[in-house]
Short mmCIF file of N, CA, C and O in Angstrom, two decimals:
data_model
loop_
_atom_site.label_atom_id
_atom_site.label_comp_id
_atom_site.label_asym_id
_atom_site.label_seq_id
_atom_site.Cartn_x
_atom_site.Cartn_y
_atom_site.Cartn_z
N MET A 22 36.97 267.56 146.07
CA MET A 22 37.80 266.45 146.63
C MET A 22 39.16 266.73 146.74
O MET A 22 39.51 267.54 146.12
N SER A 23 39.79 265.95 147.96
CA SER A 23 41.07 266.26 147.83
C SER A 23 41.71 265.08 147.61
O SER A 23 42.07 264.04 148.49
N CYS A 24 42.27 264.88 146.33
CA CYS A 24 42.82 263.45 145.98
C CYS A 24 43.85 262.60 146.53
O CYS A 24 44.10 261.86 147.03
N LYS A 25 44.86 263.67 146.35
CA LYS A 25 46.04 262.85 146.83
C LYS A 25 46.12 262.60 148.37
O LYS A 25 45.80 263.63 149.25
N PRO A 26 46.62 261.43 148.86
CA PRO A 26 47.08 261.25 150.13
C PRO A 26 48.10 262.15 150.63
O PRO A 26 49.15 262.14 150.12
N LYS A 27 48.13 262.24 152.19
CA LYS A 27 49.14 262.80 152.60
C LYS A 27 50.23 261.88 153.04
O LYS A 27 49.66 260.63 153.15
N SER A 28 51.25 262.30 153.67
CA SER A 28 52.42 261.49 154.06
C SER A 28 52.04 260.91 155.00
O SER A 28 51.32 261.53 156.23
N GLY A 29 51.94 259.50 155.42
CA GLY A 29 51.48 258.69 156.65
C GLY A 29 49.92 258.71 156.88
O GLY A 29 49.61 258.01 158.01
N GLU A 30 49.22 259.05 155.68
CA GLU A 30 47.72 258.86 156.17
C GLU A 30 47.14 257.68 155.88
O GLU A 30 47.70 256.85 155.04
N SER A 31 45.90 257.38 156.56
CA SER A 31 45.61 255.90 156.37
C SER A 31 44.81 256.16 155.35
O SER A 31 44.29 257.17 155.15
N PHE A 32 44.39 254.90 154.98
CA PHE A 32 43.32 254.96 153.85
C PHE A 32 41.97 255.33 154.26
O PHE A 32 41.21 256.09 153.44
N GLU A 33 41.77 255.01 155.62
CA GLU A 33 40.37 255.43 156.15
C GLU A 33 40.40 257.07 156.18
O GLU A 33 39.42 257.61 155.85
N SER A 34 41.51 257.84 156.65
CA SER A 34 41.40 259.15 156.69
C SER A 34 41.52 260.06 155.41
O SER A 34 40.46 260.97 155.28
N TRP A 35 42.09 259.17 154.52
CA TRP A 35 42.38 259.73 153.26
C TRP A 35 40.79 259.67 152.44
O TRP A 35 40.17 260.67 152.15
N PHE A 36 40.10 258.59 152.61
CA PHE A 36 38.83 258.26 152.10
C PHE A 36 37.89 259.19 152.50
O PHE A 36 37.22 260.01 152.00
N ASP A 37 37.81 259.35 153.91
CA ASP A 37 36.91 260.28 154.59
C ASP A 37 37.30 261.64 154.27
O ASP A 37 36.02 262.50 153.98
N ARG A 38 38.48 262.21 153.61
CA ARG A 38 38.56 263.56 153.14
C ARG A 38 38.09 263.80 151.69
O ARG A 38 37.70 264.98 151.42
N GLN A 39 37.74 262.80 151.03
CA GLN A 39 37.04 262.72 149.96
C GLN A 39 35.72 263.56 149.94
O GLN A 39 35.26 263.89 148.84
N GLY A 40 35.08 263.36 150.89
CA GLY A 40 33.66 263.89 150.93
C GLY A 40 32.53 263.27 150.52
O GLY A 40 31.44 263.70 150.24
N PHE A 41 32.45 261.91 150.34
CA PHE A 41 31.58 261.14 149.77
C PHE A 41 30.20 261.29 151.07
O PHE A 41 30.41 260.86 152.36
N GLU A 42 29.05 261.56 150.71
CA GLU A 42 28.01 261.90 151.83
C GLU A 42 27.78 260.52 152.29
O GLU A 42 27.40 260.62 153.61
N ASN A 43 27.85 259.44 151.80
CA ASN A 43 26.96 258.24 152.23
C ASN A 43 27.97 256.93 152.60
O ASN A 43 27.51 256.01 152.83
N PHE A 44 29.30 257.67 152.48
CA PHE A 44 30.46 256.37 152.77
C PHE A 44 31.52 256.75 153.34
O PHE A 44 31.86 257.87 153.40
N THR A 45 32.05 255.81 154.23
CA THR A 45 33.32 256.34 155.17
C THR A 45 34.46 255.26 154.50
O THR A 45 34.31 253.84 154.27
N GLY A 46 35.77 255.73 154.73
CA GLY A 46 36.87 255.32 154.67
C GLY A 46 36.60 253.74 155.55
O GLY A 46 37.09 252.70 155.46
N GLY A 47 36.27 253.95 156.86
CA GLY A 47 36.03 252.59 157.96
C GLY A 47 35.22 251.79 157.17
O GLY A 47 35.54 250.43 157.39
N GLU A 48 33.96 251.86 156.68
CA GLU A 48 33.20 251.31 155.94
C GLU A 48 33.99 250.28 154.79
O GLU A 48 34.19 249.10 154.73
N LEU A 49 34.65 251.07 154.13
CA LEU A 49 35.56 250.34 153.17
C LEU A 49 36.59 249.72 153.52
O LEU A 49 36.74 248.42 152.93
N ALA A 50 37.22 249.85 154.54
CA ALA A 50 38.34 249.41 154.93
C ALA A 50 37.88 247.87 155.89
O ALA A 50 38.62 246.90 156.02
N SER A 51 36.46 247.96 156.33
CA SER A 51 36.33 246.64 157.09
C SER A 51 36.09 245.71 156.10
O SER A 51 36.65 244.54 156.45
N TYR A 52 35.78 246.05 154.68
CA TYR A 52 36.05 244.52 154.09
C TYR A 52 37.51 244.30 153.93
O TYR A 52 37.73 242.97 153.83
N PHE A 53 38.70 244.77 153.73
CA PHE A 53 40.04 244.37 153.62
C PHE A 53 40.30 243.87 154.92
O PHE A 53 40.67 242.62 154.97
N LYS A 54 39.53 243.95 156.05
CA LYS A 54 39.80 243.66 157.31
C LYS A 54 39.36 242.11 157.51
O LYS A 54 39.95 241.35 158.42
N ARG A 55 38.13 241.96 157.10
CA ARG A 55 37.29 240.65 157.26
C ARG A 55 37.48 239.70 156.35
O ARG A 55 37.11 238.67 156.32
N THR A 56 38.44 239.81 155.47
CA THR A 56 38.77 238.94 154.40
C THR A 56 40.19 238.52 154.26
O THR A 56 41.03 239.26 155.24
N ARG A 57 40.58 237.60 153.83
CA ARG A 57 42.11 237.35 153.70
C ARG A 57 42.91 238.46 152.46
O ARG A 57 43.68 238.07 151.93
N ASN A 58 42.01 239.56 152.40
CA ASN A 58 42.46 240.67 151.22
C ASN A 58 43.62 241.42 152.30
O ASN A 58 43.98 241.03 153.25
N THR A 59 44.05 242.28 151.37
CA THR A 59 44.97 243.59 152.04
C THR A 59 44.52 244.70 151.46
O THR A 59 43.39 244.86 150.75
N TYR A 60 44.93 245.78 152.07
CA TYR A 60 44.50 246.97 151.58
C TYR A 60 44.92 247.33 150.17
O TYR A 60 46.15 246.85 150.13
N PRO A 61 44.48 248.30 149.56
CA PRO A 61 45.41 248.62 148.21
C PRO A 61 46.40 249.36 148.46
O PRO A 61 46.60 250.28 149.31
N PRO A 62 47.31 249.06 147.57
CA PRO A 62 48.62 249.92 147.92
C PRO A 62 48.21 251.41 147.28
O PRO A 62 47.38 251.83 146.91
N LYS A 63 48.79 252.18 148.24
CA LYS A 63 48.63 253.96 148.15
C LYS A 63 48.63 254.60 147.00
O LYS A 63 47.74 255.45 146.53
N TYR A 64 49.57 253.69 145.66
CA TYR A 64 49.21 254.39 144.60
C TYR A 64 48.01 254.44 143.65
O TYR A 64 47.82 255.13 142.89
N MET A 65 47.51 253.44 144.15
CA MET A 65 46.04 252.99 143.26
C MET A 65 44.84 253.80 144.33
O MET A 65 43.88 253.70 143.61
N TRP A 66 45.03 254.35 145.25
CA TRP A 66 43.88 255.06 146.12
C TRP A 66 43.06 256.22 145.29
O TRP A 66 41.83 255.53 145.20
N THR A 67 43.62 256.72 144.34
CA THR A 67 42.78 257.64 143.63
C THR A 67 42.18 257.01 142.42
O THR A 67 40.90 257.63 141.96
N ARG A 68 42.53 256.08 141.98
CA ARG A 68 41.51 255.12 140.95
C ARG A 68 40.27 254.90 141.62
O ARG A 68 39.42 254.67 140.58
N PHE A 69 40.14 254.50 142.59
CA PHE A 69 38.67 254.32 143.02
C PHE A 69 37.53 255.32 143.18
O PHE A 69 36.39 255.06 142.88
N LEU A 70 38.04 256.66 142.91
CA LEU A 70 37.20 257.72 143.37
C LEU A 70 36.15 257.84 141.83
O LEU A 70 34.96 257.81 142.47
N PRO A 71 36.62 257.83 140.95
CA PRO A 71 35.43 257.46 139.81
C PRO A 71 34.42 256.66 140.07
O PRO A 71 33.16 256.99 139.67
N THR A 72 34.70 255.46 140.57
CA THR A 72 34.05 254.34 140.82
C THR A 72 32.77 255.00 141.80
O THR A 72 32.03 254.58 141.91
N MET A 73 33.44 255.65 142.84
CA MET A 73 32.63 255.70 144.14
C MET A 73 31.79 257.16 143.74
O MET A 73 30.66 257.09 144.45
N GLN A 74 32.42 258.00 142.61
CA GLN A 74 31.27 258.83 142.27
C GLN A 74 30.11 258.47 141.72
O GLN A 74 28.96 258.76 142.09
N ILE A 75 30.03 257.21 140.76
CA ILE A 75 29.01 256.71 140.41
C ILE A 75 28.02 255.80 141.63
O ILE A 75 26.76 255.88 141.59
N VAL A 76 28.85 255.20 142.25
CA VAL A 76 28.18 254.47 143.41
C VAL A 76 27.54 255.17 144.63
O VAL A 76 26.28 254.96 144.87
N GLN A 77 28.26 256.51 144.33
CA GLN A 77 27.06 257.55 145.19
C GLN A 77 25.99 258.02 144.51
O GLN A 77 24.96 258.42 145.08
N LYS A 78 26.14 258.35 143.16
CA LYS A 78 24.87 258.37 142.59
C LYS A 78 23.82 257.40 142.56
O LYS A 78 22.75 257.98 142.66
N VAL A 79 24.31 256.23 142.59
CA VAL A 79 23.38 255.10 142.73
C VAL A 79 22.57 255.24 144.12
O VAL A 79 21.27 254.99 144.29
N ARG A 80 23.33 255.38 145.33
CA ARG A 80 22.76 255.62 146.58
C ARG A 80 21.75 256.79 146.17
O ARG A 80 20.88 256.77 146.98
N THR A 81 22.11 257.88 145.85
CA THR A 81 21.30 259.08 145.72
C THR A 81 20.07 258.75 145.24
O THR A 81 19.09 259.08 145.41
N HIS A 82 20.23 258.27 143.66
CA HIS A 82 18.96 257.89 143.06
C HIS A 82 18.01 257.08 143.77
O HIS A 82 16.80 257.52 143.62
N PHE A 83 18.44 256.01 144.41
CA PHE A 83 17.60 255.03 145.07
C PHE A 83 16.91 255.51 146.23
O PHE A 83 16.03 254.94 147.05
N GLY A 84 17.89 256.37 147.06
CA GLY A 84 17.71 256.72 148.31
C GLY A 84 17.74 255.50 149.50
O GLY A 84 16.95 255.72 150.42
N LYS A 85 18.35 254.64 149.29
CA LYS A 85 18.57 253.54 149.89
C LYS A 85 19.88 253.12 150.31
O LYS A 85 20.87 253.41 149.46
N PRO A 86 20.50 252.22 151.20
CA PRO A 86 21.72 252.10 151.76
C PRO A 86 22.24 250.94 150.39
O PRO A 86 21.50 250.45 149.86
N VAL A 87 23.51 251.18 150.17
CA VAL A 87 24.31 250.71 149.32
C VAL A 87 25.32 250.14 150.12
O VAL A 87 26.19 250.47 150.94
N THR A 88 25.50 248.61 149.92
CA THR A 88 26.48 247.65 150.47
C THR A 88 27.64 247.56 149.27
O THR A 88 27.21 247.43 148.21
N ILE A 89 28.78 248.13 149.79
CA ILE A 89 30.08 247.55 148.89
C ILE A 89 30.40 246.23 149.36
O ILE A 89 31.18 246.18 150.47
N SER A 90 30.23 244.98 148.62
CA SER A 90 30.71 243.82 148.88
C SER A 90 31.98 243.32 148.68
O SER A 90 32.47 242.53 149.01
N SER A 91 32.57 244.09 147.47
CA SER A 91 33.81 243.84 147.37
C SER A 91 34.40 245.09 146.31
O SER A 91 33.58 245.79 145.67
N SER A 92 35.61 245.51 146.73
CA SER A 92 36.38 246.52 145.92
C SER A 92 37.58 246.09 145.65
O SER A 92 37.98 245.25 144.71
N TYR A 93 38.39 246.38 146.18
CA TYR A 93 40.38 246.11 145.86
C TYR A 93 40.14 244.64 146.24
O TYR A 93 39.65 244.29 147.29
N ARG A 94 40.95 244.10 145.24
CA ARG A 94 41.30 242.67 145.68
C ARG A 94 42.56 242.64 145.21
O ARG A 94 43.44 242.57 144.13
N SER A 95 43.81 241.92 146.15
CA SER A 95 45.11 241.65 145.92
C SER A 95 45.01 240.72 144.81
O SER A 95 43.92 239.80 144.85
N PRO A 96 46.00 240.80 143.93
CA PRO A 96 46.16 239.38 143.11
C PRO A 96 45.95 238.15 143.46
O PRO A 96 45.26 237.12 143.25
N ALA A 97 46.68 237.92 144.72
CA ALA A 97 46.53 236.72 145.52
C ALA A 97 44.94 236.22 145.86
O ALA A 97 44.49 235.30 145.84
N TYR A 98 44.46 237.57 146.54
CA TYR A 98 43.00 237.14 147.09
C TYR A 98 42.05 237.12 145.94
O TYR A 98 40.99 236.16 145.86
N ASN A 99 42.25 237.78 144.59
CA ASN A 99 41.43 237.62 143.23
C ASN A 99 41.42 236.33 143.07
O ASN A 99 40.30 235.65 142.60
N ALA A 100 42.35 235.70 142.91
CA ALA A 100 42.83 234.07 142.51
C ALA A 100 42.22 233.53 143.47
O ALA A 100 41.18 232.30 142.83
N GLY A 101 42.05 233.61 144.80
CA GLY A 101 41.49 232.88 145.64
C GLY A 101 40.22 232.51 145.70
O GLY A 101 39.49 231.47 145.85
N VAL A 102 39.41 233.75 145.14
CA VAL A 102 37.91 233.73 145.19
C VAL A 102 37.37 233.58 143.42
O VAL A 102 36.55 233.57 143.33
N GLY A 103 38.32 233.16 142.75
CA GLY A 103 37.77 232.84 141.28
C GLY A 103 37.54 234.20 140.79
O GLY A 103 37.02 233.81 139.62
N GLY A 104 38.40 235.26 141.07
CA GLY A 104 38.07 236.30 140.18
C GLY A 104 38.70 236.06 138.90
O GLY A 104 39.58 235.38 138.48
N ALA A 105 38.18 236.85 137.79
CA ALA A 105 38.58 237.03 136.12
C ALA A 105 39.99 237.51 136.37
O ALA A 105 40.53 238.28 137.32
N LYS A 106 40.94 236.95 135.49
CA LYS A 106 42.50 237.16 135.50
C LYS A 106 42.72 238.45 135.34
O LYS A 106 43.63 239.07 136.08
N PHE A 107 41.97 239.34 134.48
CA PHE A 107 42.13 240.69 134.41
C PHE A 107 41.09 241.59 135.23
O PHE A 107 40.61 242.72 134.64
N SER A 108 40.46 241.25 136.28
CA SER A 108 39.73 242.06 137.15
C SER A 108 39.83 243.53 137.19
O SER A 108 41.04 243.56 137.61
N GLN A 109 39.21 244.13 137.21
CA GLN A 109 39.19 245.31 137.48
C GLN A 109 39.30 245.73 138.97
O GLN A 109 39.66 246.57 139.41
N HIS A 110 38.80 245.03 140.03
CA HIS A 110 39.09 244.86 141.41
C HIS A 110 40.61 244.72 141.75
O HIS A 110 40.77 245.50 142.66
N LYS A 111 41.18 244.11 140.90
CA LYS A 111 42.84 244.22 141.17
C LYS A 111 43.34 245.47 140.94
O LYS A 111 44.53 245.67 141.56
N GLU A 112 43.01 246.20 140.08
CA GLU A 112 43.11 247.58 139.73
C GLU A 112 42.66 248.61 140.60
O GLU A 112 42.97 250.07 140.50
N PHE A 113 41.67 248.28 141.58
CA PHE A 113 40.94 249.09 142.40
C PHE A 113 40.08 250.32 141.70
O PHE A 113 40.22 251.42 142.05
N ARG A 114 39.55 249.68 140.61
CA ARG A 114 38.35 250.45 139.80
C ARG A 114 37.29 250.03 139.62
O ARG A 114 36.34 250.33 138.96
N ALA A 115 36.78 248.79 140.72
CA ALA A 115 35.79 248.12 140.59
C ALA A 115 34.83 248.07 142.31
O ALA A 115 35.71 248.21 143.01
N ALA A 116 33.90 247.78 142.06
CA ALA A 116 33.27 247.63 143.13
C ALA A 116 31.85 246.80 143.02
O ALA A 116 31.00 246.91 142.10
N ASP A 117 31.47 245.69 143.73
CA ASP A 117 30.27 244.93 143.52
C ASP A 117 29.28 245.78 144.65
O ASP A 117 29.81 245.83 146.16
N ILE A 118 28.11 245.96 144.18
CA ILE A 118 26.97 246.56 145.11
C ILE A 118 25.89 245.94 145.26
O ILE A 118 25.36 245.00 144.27
N GLN A 119 25.53 246.20 146.64
CA GLN A 119 23.79 245.75 146.78
C GLN A 119 23.01 246.95 147.19
O GLN A 119 23.60 247.56 148.15
N VAL A 120 22.05 247.43 146.83
CA VAL A 120 21.16 248.39 146.97
C VAL A 120 19.92 247.57 147.76
O VAL A 120 19.36 246.70 147.33
N LYS A 121 19.69 248.14 149.12
CA LYS A 121 18.81 247.43 150.15
C LYS A 121 17.40 247.65 149.24
O LYS A 121 16.94 248.62 148.93
N GLY A 122 16.64 246.45 149.24
CA GLY A 122 15.25 246.20 148.89
C GLY A 122 15.16 246.74 147.14
O GLY A 122 14.10 246.69 146.65
N VAL A 123 16.33 246.46 146.25
CA VAL A 123 16.44 247.11 144.82
C VAL A 123 16.99 245.80 144.20
O VAL A 123 18.07 245.32 144.64
N SER A 124 16.39 245.07 143.27
CA SER A 124 17.03 244.10 142.36
C SER A 124 18.20 244.57 141.99
O SER A 124 18.34 245.60 141.32
N PRO A 125 19.34 243.58 141.51
CA PRO A 125 20.40 244.05 140.83
C PRO A 125 19.95 244.59 139.36
O PRO A 125 20.67 244.86 138.92
N LYS A 126 18.91 243.78 138.84
CA LYS A 126 18.55 244.15 137.58
C LYS A 126 18.13 245.64 137.32
O LYS A 126 18.35 246.37 136.47
N ARG A 127 17.34 246.06 138.39
CA ARG A 127 17.17 247.62 138.77
C ARG A 127 18.46 248.49 138.54
O ARG A 127 18.73 249.70 138.01
N VAL A 128 19.32 247.93 139.49
CA VAL A 128 20.56 248.74 139.61
C VAL A 128 21.46 248.57 138.32
O VAL A 128 22.06 249.78 137.94
N ARG A 129 21.41 247.56 137.86
CA ARG A 129 22.44 247.62 136.49
C ARG A 129 21.53 248.12 135.48
O ARG A 129 22.17 249.03 134.63
N ASP A 130 20.19 248.40 135.41
CA ASP A 130 19.52 249.41 134.44
C ASP A 130 19.78 250.84 134.48
O ASP A 130 19.99 251.69 133.40
N TYR A 131 20.03 251.24 135.80
CA TYR A 131 20.18 252.48 136.40
C TYR A 131 21.63 252.79 136.03
O TYR A 131 21.85 253.59 135.01
N LEU A 132 22.74 251.96 136.22
CA LEU A 132 24.02 252.05 135.81
C LEU A 132 24.28 252.41 134.31
O LEU A 132 24.77 253.13 133.50
N LEU A 133 23.35 251.63 133.42
CA LEU A 133 23.68 251.54 132.10
C LEU A 133 22.80 253.00 131.45
O LEU A 133 23.42 253.44 130.46
N SER A 134 22.39 253.07 132.38
CA SER A 134 21.42 254.81 131.64
C SER A 134 22.58 255.83 132.03
O SER A 134 22.88 256.75 131.26
N LEU A 135 23.14 255.61 133.29
CA LEU A 135 24.28 256.63 133.49
C LEU A 135 25.40 256.55 132.44
O LEU A 135 25.87 257.62 132.10
N ARG A 136 25.67 255.44 131.96
CA ARG A 136 26.75 255.24 131.35
C ARG A 136 26.24 255.88 129.64
O ARG A 136 27.20 256.49 129.35
N ARG A 137 25.24 255.55 129.28
CA ARG A 137 24.43 256.10 128.20
C ARG A 137 24.42 257.88 128.00
O ARG A 137 24.73 258.19 127.17
N ASP A 138 24.64 258.20 129.24
CA ASP A 138 24.27 259.66 129.74
C ASP A 138 25.94 260.39 129.58
O ASP A 138 25.89 261.44 129.65
N GLY A 139 26.78 259.23 129.46
CA GLY A 139 28.29 259.90 129.55
C GLY A 139 28.77 260.17 130.96
O GLY A 139 30.11 260.79 130.73
N GLU A 140 28.32 259.70 132.05
CA GLU A 140 28.79 259.75 133.17
C GLU A 140 30.05 258.92 133.62
O GLU A 140 30.50 259.41 134.27
N PHE A 141 30.10 257.76 132.89
CA PHE A 141 31.26 257.27 132.92
C PHE A 141 31.35 256.24 131.80
O PHE A 141 30.66 255.78 130.93
N LYS A 142 32.67 255.68 131.53
CA LYS A 142 33.18 254.54 130.80
C LYS A 142 33.52 253.46 131.52
O LYS A 142 34.49 253.68 132.32
N GLY A 143 32.72 252.15 131.60
CA GLY A 143 33.29 251.14 132.14
C GLY A 143 32.42 249.85 132.10
O GLY A 143 31.47 249.88 131.22
N GLY A 144 32.51 249.01 132.98
CA GLY A 144 31.91 247.64 132.93
C GLY A 144 30.73 247.65 134.07
O GLY A 144 30.83 248.47 134.87
N VAL A 145 29.35 247.10 133.54
CA VAL A 145 28.38 246.91 134.12
C VAL A 145 27.96 245.44 134.29
O VAL A 145 27.87 245.11 133.10
N GLY A 146 28.13 244.86 135.10
CA GLY A 146 27.46 243.38 135.21
C GLY A 146 26.61 243.09 136.36
O GLY A 146 26.48 243.64 137.27
N ARG A 147 25.73 242.25 136.11
CA ARG A 147 24.57 241.92 136.82
C ARG A 147 24.67 240.65 137.47
O ARG A 147 24.91 239.32 136.40
N TYR A 148 24.46 240.31 138.60
CA TYR A 148 24.83 238.90 139.02
C TYR A 148 23.62 238.60 139.96
O TYR A 148 22.61 239.57 140.09
N ASN A 149 23.44 237.47 140.26
CA ASN A 149 22.08 237.05 141.16
C ASN A 149 21.95 238.09 142.54
O ASN A 149 20.50 238.46 142.90
N THR A 150 22.67 238.21 143.26
CA THR A 150 22.66 239.02 144.15
C THR A 150 23.19 240.41 144.57
O THR A 150 23.18 241.07 145.37
N PHE A 151 24.10 240.72 143.25
CA PHE A 151 24.78 242.23 143.44
C PHE A 151 25.13 242.55 142.05
O PHE A 151 24.63 241.92 141.06
N THR A 152 25.53 243.82 141.79
CA THR A 152 25.65 244.23 140.69
C THR A 152 27.09 244.96 140.64
O THR A 152 27.66 245.53 141.53
N HIS A 153 27.77 244.79 139.39
CA HIS A 153 29.14 245.04 139.74
C HIS A 153 29.27 246.35 138.68
O HIS A 153 28.46 246.76 137.61
N ILE A 154 30.19 247.54 139.18
CA ILE A 154 30.35 248.75 138.70
C ILE A 154 32.00 248.80 138.39
O ILE A 154 32.60 248.72 139.22
N ASP A 155 32.44 249.44 137.23
CA ASP A 155 33.79 249.63 137.40
C ASP A 155 34.08 251.06 136.26
O ASP A 155 33.07 251.09 135.27
N THR A 156 35.29 251.71 136.43
CA THR A 156 35.37 252.62 135.54
C THR A 156 36.68 252.41 135.00
O THR A 156 37.64 253.10 134.82
N ARG A 157 36.83 251.43 134.09
CA ARG A 157 37.83 251.29 133.42
C ARG A 157 38.21 252.11 132.37
O ARG A 157 39.41 251.88 131.56
N GLY A 158 37.46 252.57 131.80
CA GLY A 158 37.71 253.70 130.75
C GLY A 158 37.07 253.25 129.17
O GLY A 158 37.18 254.07 128.25
N THR A 159 36.68 251.80 129.22
CA THR A 159 35.99 251.30 127.82
C THR A 159 34.51 250.64 128.48
O THR A 159 34.93 249.98 129.62
N ASN A 160 33.73 250.49 127.39
CA ASN A 160 32.29 249.84 128.12
C ASN A 160 32.46 248.21 127.99
O ASN A 160 32.93 247.85 126.63
N ALA A 161 32.01 247.76 128.66
CA ALA A 161 31.52 246.35 128.91
C ALA A 161 30.72 246.00 129.46
O ALA A 161 30.19 246.50 130.57
N THR A 162 29.54 245.15 129.13
CA THR A 162 28.37 244.74 129.77
C THR A 162 28.18 243.14 129.93
O THR A 162 28.54 242.65 128.90
N TRP A 163 27.80 242.63 131.04
CA TRP A 163 27.35 241.38 131.11
C TRP A 163 26.38 241.10 131.85
O TRP A 163 26.13 241.88 132.75
N GLY A 164 25.50 240.11 132.27
CA GLY A 164 24.55 239.70 132.90
C GLY A 164 23.30 240.37 132.34
O GLY A 164 22.63 241.05 132.45
#
């Protein structure tokens, strides 16, 4: 991976250089474009890489498409959608994901196994239609 953004580089180009097998910068940017959100500030971009490494492991493990329904949220957008005051989405360390044909409980259980195995430290939350993953550096579990 080539972490640092180049001068004048778009988010999409930077993300594509990171070499994720199943995800593109355009795919992630479509979330920023279709909502009343903004792109994350450039200084935050590298914060998302540890989360994406775990999301890629989820994709590889289940062998099925993964949709990222939420990643970075600007403070205003986070407030507008009722996000938590200290949401990791505002720090660009979180993703809400759905794995095609796999229940959020199964995804959560797999994420918890990765965390137990020391693959990451962060939050894992299960909701009715998606699973939350973040790499905040301390463990938290809900749902």
